[in-house]
Amino acid sequence: MTDLLQRVEETIRTRRLLKGGRKILVAVSGGLDSMTLLHLLHALSARHRWKLAVAHFNHRLRGRSSDADERLVRQTAAAMGLPVVIERADVKRFAEKSKLSIEMAARKLRHEFFARAANGRGIRIVALAHHADDQVELFFLRLLRGAGGEGLAGMKWRSPSPVDGKITLVRPLLGETRAKLLEFARENKICFREDATNARLDAPRNRIRQELLPLLRKKYQPGLTKTVLRLMDIIGAEADAVGETARQWLGRRRGDESQTKKSETLYVVSYSFINLPVAVQRRVLQWQLGWAGVWADFELVERLRRSPDVFVSVSPNFSVARDAAGSLKLRAQPPVEFKAGELTVNLAGRAGEAAFDGVQFRWDFAGVKNLPRLGKRTGCEFFDADMVGDQVTLRHWRPGDRFQPIGMPSALKLQDWFVNQKIPRARRRDLIVAEAEAGGIFWVEGLRIGENFKLTPQTKRRLIWHWQRRM
């Protein structure tokens, strides 16, 4: 028995991933990882009396290459004498129709297929080929997106299907690197296909794999994989502890005996909300927001956690608050009436002026060296003229508007920014915004300027933007 085969078998035993005599659906794409997983499980199946079936989902994203992947999986399953289930879908069209990224659309369709294929054969376990390198990439991907403990913990060895809680996903290769899988495949002459799109740098995960991780290993930490996996294990254990404490506290608060066992004695379940550890407070609010169908981003959770009985608008139709006891309250609110109308202004030339809905605008241009000093004057801002462009649009706030205020790392909904700045609902619809020629809001009346339009050392021309609201 080879080292990899022995390690995987030991992992399956110690982590209780697969019991003897079980029926298992193996998800196989045709790439190195899944083809190696299939061969490993097939080699161990006789000893453990597993009954394997193969599932392949053709995303139809790479034309003939996708069809070649399908043929390889079908031929391999036939050579092993295993049943195979195959489906095809136009992921790109589904992504456009559903307004999802290609990656998210593919994941959704793929898991729905796995659930159908498993249920169709009376199978309750789906084996996936995620490995240690996938975990490390996921860690940095989520870290850069600002994920919390649950997200940074990465994929679990066992987890419920995201579309069918009765189906369990298992990942026997999470402790193995891609290099070890490649070595095993070469030694055992396992055929697999490389996905050419993995070499493209337009996807964040690919850039992390090909640029960030090699740099970190070369310049900072040669043992990066081992270090990150250990960190993810620590974060995961702590996140689980926080979640369990939050579950107990919520169960006691709701008097739900199914959520809290009588034998549980954690001291924290008797605490009031304000005396809970901050991490538990956040998890309690996060779960309640999830139950209410509200996206629980960090800013919303913090506003609710710090300010009891203060309602926060989370959609045009309702707002949420938490009471002193830690329970979430929902309140319907009348929809905001958005003001129509807009004015296109041509900035080409040396200076100009215009008026829109009670506000008088005046602008001029200056070079790098002869810029007037702003001082403490109100009603005046400076922008990079070339970033703004020669034509701007003056209008009011619209549904879905996004804005990246100067100093912030990413754009957010303009509605959320109004909430953060405590702009009264009645006043929001009256404020004027200015949209640059290439798109993007560069100015919001009385608030910060846009990050992407600020003055920088590379600025060549400066737009001097004056405004005054007529009383």
CSV table of C-alpha atoms in Angstrom, one decimal:
chain,number,residue,atom,x,y,z
A,1,MET,CA,0.0,0.0,0.0
A,2,THR,CA,1.4,3.4,-1.0
A,3,ASP,CA,2.0,6.2,1.6
A,4,LEU,CA,-0.8,8.3,0.2
A,5,LEU,CA,-3.3,5.5,0.1
A,6,GLN,CA,-2.4,4.6,3.7
A,7,ARG,CA,-2.7,8.2,4.9
A,8,VAL,CA,-6.1,8.7,3.2
A,9,GLU,CA,-7.4,5.5,4.7
A,10,GLU,CA,-6.2,6.5,8.2
A,11,THR,CA,-7.8,9.9,7.7
A,12,ILE,CA,-11.1,8.4,6.8
A,13,ARG,CA,-11.0,6.1,9.8
A,14,THR,CA,-9.9,8.7,12.4
A,15,ARG,CA,-12.2,11.4,11.2
A,16,ARG,CA,-15.1,8.9,10.7
A,17,LEU,CA,-15.8,10.2,7.2
A,18,LEU,CA,-17.0,6.9,5.6
A,19,LYS,CA,-18.4,3.8,7.3
A,20,GLY,CA,-18.1,0.3,5.9
A,21,GLY,CA,-20.7,-0.8,3.4
A,22,ARG,CA,-21.8,2.7,2.5
A,23,LYS,CA,-22.9,3.9,-0.9
A,24,ILE,CA,-20.8,6.8,-2.0
A,25,LEU,CA,-21.2,9.3,-4.9
A,26,VAL,CA,-17.8,10.5,-6.0
A,27,ALA,CA,-17.8,13.9,-7.7
A,28,VAL,CA,-15.3,13.7,-10.6
A,29,SER,CA,-14.4,16.6,-12.9
A,30,GLY,CA,-11.6,14.9,-14.8
A,31,GLY,CA,-8.9,17.0,-13.2
A,32,LEU,CA,-6.0,15.7,-11.1
A,33,ASP,CA,-7.6,16.1,-7.7
A,34,SER,CA,-10.9,14.3,-8.4
A,35,MET,CA,-9.4,11.5,-10.6
A,36,THR,CA,-6.9,10.8,-7.9
A,37,LEU,CA,-9.7,10.7,-5.3
A,38,LEU,CA,-11.6,8.3,-7.5
A,39,HIS,CA,-8.7,5.9,-7.8
A,40,LEU,CA,-7.9,6.0,-4.1
A,41,LEU,CA,-11.5,5.2,-3.1
A,42,HIS,CA,-11.8,2.5,-5.7
A,43,ALA,CA,-8.6,0.9,-4.4
A,44,LEU,CA,-10.0,0.9,-0.8
A,45,SER,CA,-13.6,0.0,-1.7
A,46,ALA,CA,-13.2,-3.8,-1.6
A,47,ARG,CA,-11.7,-3.8,1.8
A,48,HIS,CA,-14.4,-1.4,3.2
A,49,ARG,CA,-17.3,-2.8,1.1
A,50,TRP,CA,-18.0,0.7,-0.3
A,51,LYS,CA,-20.4,0.9,-3.3
A,52,LEU,CA,-19.1,3.7,-5.5
A,53,ALA,CA,-20.9,5.7,-8.2
A,54,VAL,CA,-19.4,8.6,-10.3
A,55,ALA,CA,-21.0,12.0,-10.8
A,56,HIS,CA,-19.7,14.4,-13.5
A,57,PHE,CA,-21.2,17.9,-14.2
A,58,ASN,CA,-20.3,19.4,-17.6
A,59,HIS,CA,-20.3,23.2,-17.1
A,60,ARG,CA,-20.0,23.8,-20.9
A,61,LEU,CA,-17.6,26.7,-20.2
A,62,ARG,CA,-14.7,25.5,-22.3
A,63,GLY,CA,-16.3,24.0,-25.4
A,64,ARG,CA,-14.5,20.9,-26.7
A,65,SER,CA,-12.3,20.8,-23.6
A,66,SER,CA,-15.4,20.4,-21.4
A,67,ASP,CA,-16.6,17.6,-23.6
A,68,ALA,CA,-13.2,15.9,-23.4
A,69,ASP,CA,-13.3,16.0,-19.6
A,70,GLU,CA,-16.7,14.3,-19.7
A,71,ARG,CA,-15.4,11.5,-22.0
A,72,LEU,CA,-12.4,10.8,-19.8
A,73,VAL,CA,-14.7,10.5,-16.7
A,74,ARG,CA,-17.1,8.3,-18.6
A,75,GLN,CA,-14.3,6.0,-19.9
A,76,THR,CA,-12.6,5.8,-16.4
A,77,ALA,CA,-15.9,4.8,-14.7
A,78,ALA,CA,-16.6,2.2,-17.3
A,79,ALA,CA,-13.1,0.7,-16.9
A,80,MET,CA,-13.7,0.5,-13.2
A,81,GLY,CA,-17.1,-1.0,-13.7
A,82,LEU,CA,-18.8,1.9,-11.8
A,83,PRO,CA,-22.1,3.5,-12.7
A,84,VAL,CA,-21.8,7.1,-13.8
A,85,VAL,CA,-24.3,10.0,-13.7
A,86,ILE,CA,-23.6,13.0,-16.1
A,87,GLU,CA,-25.5,16.3,-16.5
A,88,ARG,CA,-24.7,19.3,-18.6
A,89,ALA,CA,-25.7,22.9,-18.2
A,90,ASP,CA,-25.0,26.3,-19.7
A,91,VAL,CA,-23.4,27.9,-16.7
A,92,LYS,CA,-22.6,31.2,-18.4
A,93,ARG,CA,-26.2,31.8,-19.5
A,94,PHE,CA,-27.5,30.8,-16.0
A,95,ALA,CA,-25.0,33.3,-14.4
A,96,GLU,CA,-26.2,36.1,-16.6
A,97,LYS,CA,-29.9,35.3,-16.0
A,98,SER,CA,-29.4,35.0,-12.2
A,99,LYS,CA,-27.0,37.9,-11.9
A,100,LEU,CA,-24.3,35.7,-10.3
A,101,SER,CA,-20.6,35.4,-11.0
A,102,ILE,CA,-19.5,32.4,-13.1
A,103,GLU,CA,-18.0,30.8,-10.1
A,104,MET,CA,-21.1,31.2,-7.9
A,105,ALA,CA,-23.4,30.0,-10.7
A,106,ALA,CA,-21.3,27.0,-11.3
A,107,ARG,CA,-21.2,26.1,-7.6
A,108,LYS,CA,-24.9,26.4,-7.3
A,109,LEU,CA,-25.7,24.2,-10.3
A,110,ARG,CA,-23.1,21.7,-9.4
A,111,HIS,CA,-24.4,21.1,-5.9
A,112,GLU,CA,-27.9,20.9,-7.1
A,113,PHE,CA,-26.8,18.2,-9.6
A,114,PHE,CA,-24.9,16.3,-6.8
A,115,ALA,CA,-28.1,16.3,-4.7
A,116,ARG,CA,-30.3,15.0,-7.5
A,117,ALA,CA,-27.8,12.4,-8.5
A,118,ALA,CA,-27.4,11.2,-4.9
A,119,ASN,CA,-31.1,11.1,-4.2
A,120,GLY,CA,-31.8,9.3,-7.4
A,121,ARG,CA,-29.6,6.4,-6.3
A,122,GLY,CA,-30.5,6.4,-2.6
A,123,ILE,CA,-27.0,7.8,-1.7
A,124,ARG,CA,-26.5,10.0,1.3
A,125,ILE,CA,-22.7,10.7,1.0
A,126,VAL,CA,-20.9,12.7,-1.7
A,127,ALA,CA,-17.1,12.6,-1.8
A,128,LEU,CA,-15.3,15.8,-3.0
A,129,ALA,CA,-11.7,16.2,-3.9
A,130,HIS,CA,-10.7,19.5,-2.2
A,131,HIS,CA,-7.2,19.3,-0.8
A,132,ALA,CA,-4.8,21.3,1.4
A,133,ASP,CA,-3.8,23.8,-1.3
A,134,ASP,CA,-7.5,24.6,-1.9
A,135,GLN,CA,-7.8,25.3,1.8
A,136,VAL,CA,-4.8,27.7,1.8
A,137,GLU,CA,-6.1,29.5,-1.3
A,138,LEU,CA,-9.6,29.8,0.3
A,139,PHE,CA,-8.1,31.2,3.5
A,140,PHE,CA,-6.4,34.1,1.7
A,141,LEU,CA,-9.4,34.7,-0.6
A,142,ARG,CA,-11.7,35.1,2.4
A,143,LEU,CA,-9.1,37.0,4.4
A,144,LEU,CA,-8.9,39.6,1.7
A,145,ARG,CA,-12.7,39.8,1.6
A,146,GLY,CA,-12.8,40.4,5.3
A,147,ALA,CA,-14.4,37.1,6.5
A,148,GLY,CA,-14.9,36.2,10.1
A,149,GLY,CA,-13.8,33.2,12.1
A,150,GLU,CA,-16.3,30.8,10.4
A,151,GLY,CA,-15.2,31.8,6.9
A,152,LEU,CA,-11.4,31.7,7.8
A,153,ALA,CA,-11.8,28.2,9.2
A,154,GLY,CA,-12.3,27.0,5.6
A,155,MET,CA,-13.9,23.8,4.4
A,156,LYS,CA,-14.8,21.1,6.9
A,157,TRP,CA,-13.9,17.4,6.5
A,158,ARG,CA,-17.7,16.8,6.8
A,159,SER,CA,-20.5,19.2,6.1
A,160,PRO,CA,-24.1,19.1,5.0
A,161,SER,CA,-24.9,19.8,1.3
A,162,PRO,CA,-25.8,23.4,0.8
A,163,VAL,CA,-29.0,22.4,-1.1
A,164,ASP,CA,-30.0,19.2,0.8
A,165,GLY,CA,-29.3,18.9,4.5
A,166,LYS,CA,-29.9,15.1,4.3
A,167,ILE,CA,-26.8,14.7,2.1
A,168,THR,CA,-23.3,14.8,3.7
A,169,LEU,CA,-20.3,16.1,1.8
A,170,VAL,CA,-16.9,14.5,2.8
A,171,ARG,CA,-13.5,15.7,1.8
A,172,PRO,CA,-10.9,12.9,2.4
A,173,LEU,CA,-8.0,14.8,0.8
A,174,LEU,CA,-8.1,18.0,2.9
A,175,GLY,CA,-4.8,17.1,4.6
A,176,GLU,CA,-2.9,16.3,1.3
A,177,THR,CA,-1.1,18.8,-0.9
A,178,ARG,CA,-1.6,18.9,-4.7
A,179,ALA,CA,2.1,17.9,-5.0
A,180,LYS,CA,1.4,14.6,-3.2
A,181,LEU,CA,-1.6,13.9,-5.4
A,182,LEU,CA,0.4,14.6,-8.6
A,183,GLU,CA,3.2,12.2,-7.4
A,184,PHE,CA,0.6,9.5,-6.7
A,185,ALA,CA,-1.1,10.0,-10.1
A,186,ARG,CA,2.2,9.8,-12.0
A,187,GLU,CA,3.3,6.7,-10.1
A,188,ASN,CA,0.0,5.0,-10.8
A,189,LYS,CA,-0.3,6.3,-14.4
A,190,ILE,CA,-3.7,8.0,-13.7
A,191,CYS,CA,-5.0,9.9,-16.6
A,192,PHE,CA,-6.3,13.4,-15.9
A,193,ARG,CA,-7.0,16.7,-17.7
A,194,GLU,CA,-5.6,20.1,-16.9
A,195,ASP,CA,-8.1,23.1,-16.9
A,196,ALA,CA,-6.4,25.8,-19.0
A,197,THR,CA,-8.5,28.5,-17.3
A,198,ASN,CA,-6.5,27.9,-14.1
A,199,ALA,CA,-3.6,29.7,-15.7
A,200,ARG,CA,-5.6,32.9,-16.3
A,201,LEU,CA,-5.0,35.8,-13.9
A,202,ASP,CA,-8.4,37.4,-14.2
A,203,ALA,CA,-9.8,35.3,-11.4
A,204,PRO,CA,-8.9,36.3,-7.8
A,205,ARG,CA,-8.2,32.7,-6.7
A,206,ASN,CA,-5.8,32.2,-9.7
A,207,ARG,CA,-3.9,35.3,-8.8
A,208,ILE,CA,-3.6,34.1,-5.2
A,209,ARG,CA,-2.4,30.7,-6.4
A,210,GLN,CA,0.1,32.0,-8.9
A,211,GLU,CA,1.3,35.3,-7.5
A,212,LEU,CA,0.6,35.8,-3.8
A,213,LEU,CA,1.4,32.3,-2.4
A,214,PRO,CA,4.7,31.8,-4.3
A,215,LEU,CA,5.8,35.2,-3.0
A,216,LEU,CA,4.9,34.4,0.6
A,217,ARG,CA,6.6,31.0,0.4
A,218,LYS,CA,9.8,32.5,-1.2
A,219,LYS,CA,10.2,35.7,0.9
A,220,TYR,CA,8.4,35.0,4.2
A,221,GLN,CA,7.4,31.4,5.1
A,222,PRO,CA,8.5,28.3,3.2
A,223,GLY,CA,6.2,26.2,5.3
A,224,LEU,CA,3.2,28.3,4.5
A,225,THR,CA,0.8,25.5,3.8
A,226,LYS,CA,1.4,23.8,7.2
A,227,THR,CA,1.3,27.1,9.1
A,228,VAL,CA,-2.0,28.2,7.5
A,229,LEU,CA,-3.7,24.8,7.9
A,230,ARG,CA,-2.7,24.9,11.6
A,231,LEU,CA,-4.1,28.4,11.9
A,232,MET,CA,-7.3,27.4,10.2
A,233,ASP,CA,-7.7,24.5,12.6
A,234,ILE,CA,-7.3,26.9,15.6
A,235,ILE,CA,-9.7,29.5,14.2
A,236,GLY,CA,-12.2,26.8,13.3
A,237,ALA,CA,-12.2,25.3,16.8
A,238,GLU,CA,-12.6,28.7,18.4
A,239,ALA,CA,-15.4,29.6,15.9
A,240,ASP,CA,-17.2,26.4,16.8
A,241,ALA,CA,-16.9,27.2,20.5
A,242,VAL,CA,-18.4,30.7,20.0
A,243,GLY,CA,-21.2,29.2,17.9
A,244,GLU,CA,-22.0,26.5,20.5
A,245,THR,CA,-22.1,29.1,23.3
A,246,ALA,CA,-24.4,31.4,21.2
A,247,ARG,CA,-26.6,28.4,20.4
A,248,GLN,CA,-26.9,27.6,24.1
A,249,TRP,CA,-27.6,31.2,25.1
A,250,LEU,CA,-30.3,31.6,22.4
A,251,GLY,CA,-31.8,28.2,23.4
A,252,ARG,CA,-32.1,29.3,27.0
A,253,ARG,CA,-33.5,32.7,26.0
A,254,ARG,CA,-36.2,31.1,23.8
A,255,GLY,CA,-36.9,28.3,26.3
A,256,ASP,CA,-36.2,25.8,23.6
A,257,GLU,CA,-35.2,22.5,25.2
A,258,SER,CA,-34.3,21.1,21.9
A,259,GLN,CA,-31.6,23.7,21.5
A,260,THR,CA,-30.2,23.4,25.1
A,261,LYS,CA,-29.6,20.2,26.9
A,262,LYS,CA,-30.3,20.1,30.7
A,263,SER,CA,-26.8,18.8,31.2
A,264,GLU,CA,-25.2,21.9,29.7
A,265,THR,CA,-23.5,23.9,32.4
A,266,LEU,CA,-21.5,26.6,30.5
A,267,TYR,CA,-21.7,29.7,32.8
A,268,VAL,CA,-22.2,32.1,29.9
A,269,VAL,CA,-25.8,30.9,29.1
A,270,SER,CA,-27.1,32.7,32.2
A,271,TYR,CA,-25.5,36.0,31.2
A,272,SER,CA,-27.4,39.0,30.0
A,273,PHE,CA,-26.7,40.0,26.4
A,274,ILE,CA,-24.6,43.0,27.3
A,275,ASN,CA,-22.3,40.8,29.5
A,276,LEU,CA,-21.7,38.1,26.9
A,277,PRO,CA,-18.3,38.1,25.3
A,278,VAL,CA,-18.2,40.3,22.2
A,279,ALA,CA,-17.7,37.3,19.8
A,280,VAL,CA,-20.8,35.6,21.2
A,281,GLN,CA,-22.8,38.8,20.9
A,282,ARG,CA,-21.9,39.1,17.3
A,283,ARG,CA,-22.8,35.4,16.6
A,284,VAL,CA,-26.2,35.8,18.4
A,285,LEU,CA,-27.0,38.8,16.2
A,286,GLN,CA,-25.6,37.2,13.0
A,287,TRP,CA,-27.8,34.1,13.5
A,288,GLN,CA,-31.0,36.1,14.2
A,289,LEU,CA,-30.4,38.3,11.2
A,290,GLY,CA,-30.0,35.2,9.1
A,291,TRP,CA,-33.2,33.7,10.4
A,292,ALA,CA,-34.9,37.0,9.4
A,293,GLY,CA,-33.5,36.8,5.9
A,294,VAL,CA,-31.2,39.8,6.4
A,295,TRP,CA,-27.6,39.8,5.1
A,296,ALA,CA,-25.5,40.1,8.3
A,297,ASP,CA,-22.5,42.1,7.3
A,298,PHE,CA,-20.0,43.3,9.9
A,299,GLU,CA,-21.1,46.9,9.9
A,300,LEU,CA,-24.8,46.0,10.5
A,301,VAL,CA,-24.0,43.6,13.3
A,302,GLU,CA,-21.8,46.2,15.0
A,303,ARG,CA,-24.4,48.9,14.8
A,304,LEU,CA,-27.0,46.6,16.4
A,305,ARG,CA,-24.6,45.3,19.0
A,306,ARG,CA,-23.4,48.8,20.1
A,307,SER,CA,-26.8,50.6,20.0
A,308,PRO,CA,-29.9,48.9,21.5
A,309,ASP,CA,-33.3,50.0,20.3
A,310,VAL,CA,-31.9,52.0,17.4
A,311,PHE,CA,-33.5,50.9,14.1
A,312,VAL,CA,-31.3,50.5,11.1
A,313,SER,CA,-32.7,50.4,7.6
A,314,VAL,CA,-31.8,47.2,5.8
A,315,SER,CA,-34.0,47.6,2.8
A,316,PRO,CA,-36.4,50.1,1.3
A,317,ASN,CA,-39.2,48.2,3.1
A,318,PHE,CA,-38.1,47.5,6.7
A,319,SER,CA,-35.5,48.1,9.4
A,320,VAL,CA,-34.1,46.2,12.3
A,321,ALA,CA,-33.0,46.8,15.9
A,322,ARG,CA,-32.1,44.8,18.9
A,323,ASP,CA,-33.6,45.3,22.3
A,324,ALA,CA,-31.6,45.4,25.6
A,325,ALA,CA,-32.2,41.6,26.0
A,326,GLY,CA,-30.5,40.9,22.7
A,327,SER,CA,-33.6,39.9,20.7
A,328,LEU,CA,-34.0,41.2,17.2
A,329,LYS,CA,-37.0,43.5,16.3
A,330,LEU,CA,-38.2,44.1,12.8
A,331,ARG,CA,-40.2,47.1,11.7
A,332,ALA,CA,-41.9,47.8,8.4
A,333,GLN,CA,-41.3,51.2,6.9
A,334,PRO,CA,-42.8,53.0,3.9
A,335,PRO,CA,-40.8,52.7,0.7
A,336,VAL,CA,-38.6,55.7,-0.2
A,337,GLU,CA,-39.9,57.7,-3.2
A,338,PHE,CA,-36.9,58.4,-5.5
A,339,LYS,CA,-36.8,61.7,-7.3
A,340,ALA,CA,-36.6,61.5,-11.1
A,341,GLY,CA,-34.7,63.9,-13.4
A,342,GLU,CA,-31.1,64.4,-14.3
A,343,LEU,CA,-28.9,67.0,-16.0
A,344,THR,CA,-25.9,66.2,-18.3
A,345,VAL,CA,-23.2,68.8,-18.0
A,346,ASN,CA,-20.3,69.3,-20.4
A,347,LEU,CA,-17.1,70.2,-18.5
A,348,ALA,CA,-14.9,70.6,-21.6
A,349,GLY,CA,-13.3,74.0,-21.6
A,350,ARG,CA,-11.8,76.3,-18.9
A,351,ALA,CA,-14.8,77.0,-16.7
A,352,GLY,CA,-18.6,76.9,-16.5
A,353,GLU,CA,-21.7,76.8,-14.4
A,354,ALA,CA,-25.1,75.1,-14.2
A,355,ALA,CA,-28.1,74.7,-12.0
A,356,PHE,CA,-30.0,71.6,-11.0
A,357,ASP,CA,-32.9,71.2,-8.6
A,358,GLY,CA,-32.1,74.1,-6.3
A,359,VAL,CA,-28.3,73.8,-6.4
A,360,GLN,CA,-26.0,76.2,-8.3
A,361,PHE,CA,-22.8,74.6,-9.6
A,362,ARG,CA,-19.6,76.3,-10.8
A,363,TRP,CA,-16.3,74.7,-11.9
A,364,ASP,CA,-12.9,75.5,-13.1
A,365,PHE,CA,-9.6,73.7,-13.8
A,366,ALA,CA,-6.1,74.1,-12.5
A,367,GLY,CA,-2.7,72.5,-13.1
A,368,VAL,CA,-0.6,70.7,-10.6
A,369,LYS,CA,1.5,73.7,-9.5
A,370,ASN,CA,-1.1,76.6,-9.5
A,371,LEU,CA,-3.8,75.0,-7.4
A,372,PRO,CA,-5.6,77.5,-5.1
A,373,ARG,CA,-5.6,76.4,-1.4
A,374,LEU,CA,-8.8,74.9,-0.2
A,375,GLY,CA,-8.6,76.1,3.4
A,376,LYS,CA,-11.8,75.8,5.4
A,377,ARG,CA,-14.2,76.8,2.6
A,378,THR,CA,-17.4,74.9,2.3
A,379,GLY,CA,-19.0,74.2,-1.0
A,380,CYS,CA,-15.8,73.4,-2.8
A,381,GLU,CA,-14.0,70.2,-3.6
A,382,PHE,CA,-11.0,69.2,-5.8
A,383,PHE,CA,-11.0,66.2,-8.1
A,384,ASP,CA,-8.7,64.5,-10.7
A,385,ALA,CA,-10.2,66.0,-13.8
A,386,ASP,CA,-9.0,63.2,-16.1
A,387,MET,CA,-10.7,60.6,-13.9
A,388,VAL,CA,-14.0,62.6,-13.9
A,389,GLY,CA,-14.0,63.1,-17.6
A,390,ASP,CA,-15.4,65.9,-19.8
A,391,GLN,CA,-19.1,65.0,-19.2
A,392,VAL,CA,-20.9,64.5,-15.9
A,393,THR,CA,-24.4,63.7,-14.9
A,394,LEU,CA,-26.2,65.4,-12.0
A,395,ARG,CA,-29.1,63.5,-10.5
A,396,HIS,CA,-30.6,62.2,-7.3
A,397,TRP,CA,-30.0,58.9,-5.4
A,398,ARG,CA,-31.4,55.8,-7.2
A,399,PRO,CA,-32.0,52.3,-6.1
A,400,GLY,CA,-28.9,50.2,-6.2
A,401,ASP,CA,-26.5,53.1,-6.4
A,402,ARG,CA,-23.0,52.3,-5.0
A,403,PHE,CA,-20.4,54.7,-3.8
A,404,GLN,CA,-16.8,54.3,-2.6
A,405,PRO,CA,-16.1,57.2,-0.2
A,406,ILE,CA,-12.5,58.5,0.0
A,407,GLY,CA,-10.5,56.4,2.4
A,408,MET,CA,-12.6,53.3,2.2
A,409,PRO,CA,-11.3,50.1,0.6
A,410,SER,CA,-14.4,49.2,-1.4
A,411,ALA,CA,-17.7,50.5,-2.6
A,412,LEU,CA,-20.9,50.1,-0.6
A,413,LYS,CA,-24.6,50.8,-1.2
A,414,LEU,CA,-25.3,54.5,-1.1
A,415,GLN,CA,-28.3,53.7,1.1
A,416,ASP,CA,-25.9,52.0,3.6
A,417,TRP,CA,-23.6,55.1,3.5
A,418,PHE,CA,-26.6,57.4,4.3
A,419,VAL,CA,-27.5,55.2,7.2
A,420,ASN,CA,-23.8,55.2,8.5
A,421,GLN,CA,-23.7,59.0,8.2
A,422,LYS,CA,-27.1,59.3,10.0
A,423,ILE,CA,-28.7,61.2,7.1
A,424,PRO,CA,-32.5,61.4,7.7
A,425,ARG,CA,-34.6,59.4,5.4
A,426,ALA,CA,-36.6,62.5,4.3
A,427,ARG,CA,-33.4,64.3,3.3
A,428,ARG,CA,-31.7,61.4,1.4
A,429,ARG,CA,-33.9,61.8,-1.7
A,430,ASP,CA,-33.2,65.5,-2.0
A,431,LEU,CA,-29.4,65.2,-2.0
A,432,ILE,CA,-27.7,65.5,-5.4
A,433,VAL,CA,-25.0,63.1,-6.7
A,434,ALA,CA,-22.6,63.6,-9.6
A,435,GLU,CA,-21.7,60.7,-11.9
A,436,ALA,CA,-18.5,60.7,-13.9
A,437,GLU,CA,-18.3,60.2,-17.7
A,438,ALA,CA,-17.2,56.6,-17.5
A,439,GLY,CA,-19.6,55.8,-14.6
A,440,GLY,CA,-19.2,55.9,-10.9
A,441,ILE,CA,-20.3,58.5,-8.4
A,442,PHE,CA,-17.5,61.0,-7.7
A,443,TRP,CA,-19.5,63.4,-5.5
A,444,VAL,CA,-22.4,63.3,-3.0
A,445,GLU,CA,-23.8,66.6,-1.8
A,446,GLY,CA,-22.4,67.5,1.6
A,447,LEU,CA,-20.6,64.2,2.1
A,448,ARG,CA,-17.2,62.7,1.1
A,449,ILE,CA,-15.7,62.7,-2.4
A,450,GLY,CA,-15.2,59.4,-4.3
A,451,GLU,CA,-12.0,57.4,-3.6
A,452,ASN,CA,-11.3,56.8,-7.3
A,453,PHE,CA,-11.5,60.5,-8.2
A,454,LYS,CA,-9.2,62.0,-5.5
A,455,LEU,CA,-6.0,63.9,-6.2
A,456,THR,CA,-2.9,61.7,-6.4
A,457,PRO,CA,0.7,62.3,-7.3
A,458,GLN,CA,-0.2,61.1,-10.8
A,459,THR,CA,-2.9,63.8,-11.2
A,460,LYS,CA,-2.2,66.2,-14.2
A,461,ARG,CA,-5.3,68.4,-14.2
A,462,ARG,CA,-7.5,69.3,-11.2
A,463,LEU,CA,-11.2,70.0,-11.3
A,464,ILE,CA,-12.3,72.7,-8.8
A,465,TRP,CA,-15.9,71.9,-8.0
A,466,HIS,CA,-18.1,74.6,-6.3
A,467,TRP,CA,-21.7,74.2,-5.3
A,468,GLN,CA,-24.3,76.2,-3.3
A,469,ARG,CA,-27.9,75.3,-2.5
A,470,ARG,CA,-30.3,78.1,-2.9
A,471,MET,CA,-32.5,78.7,0.1
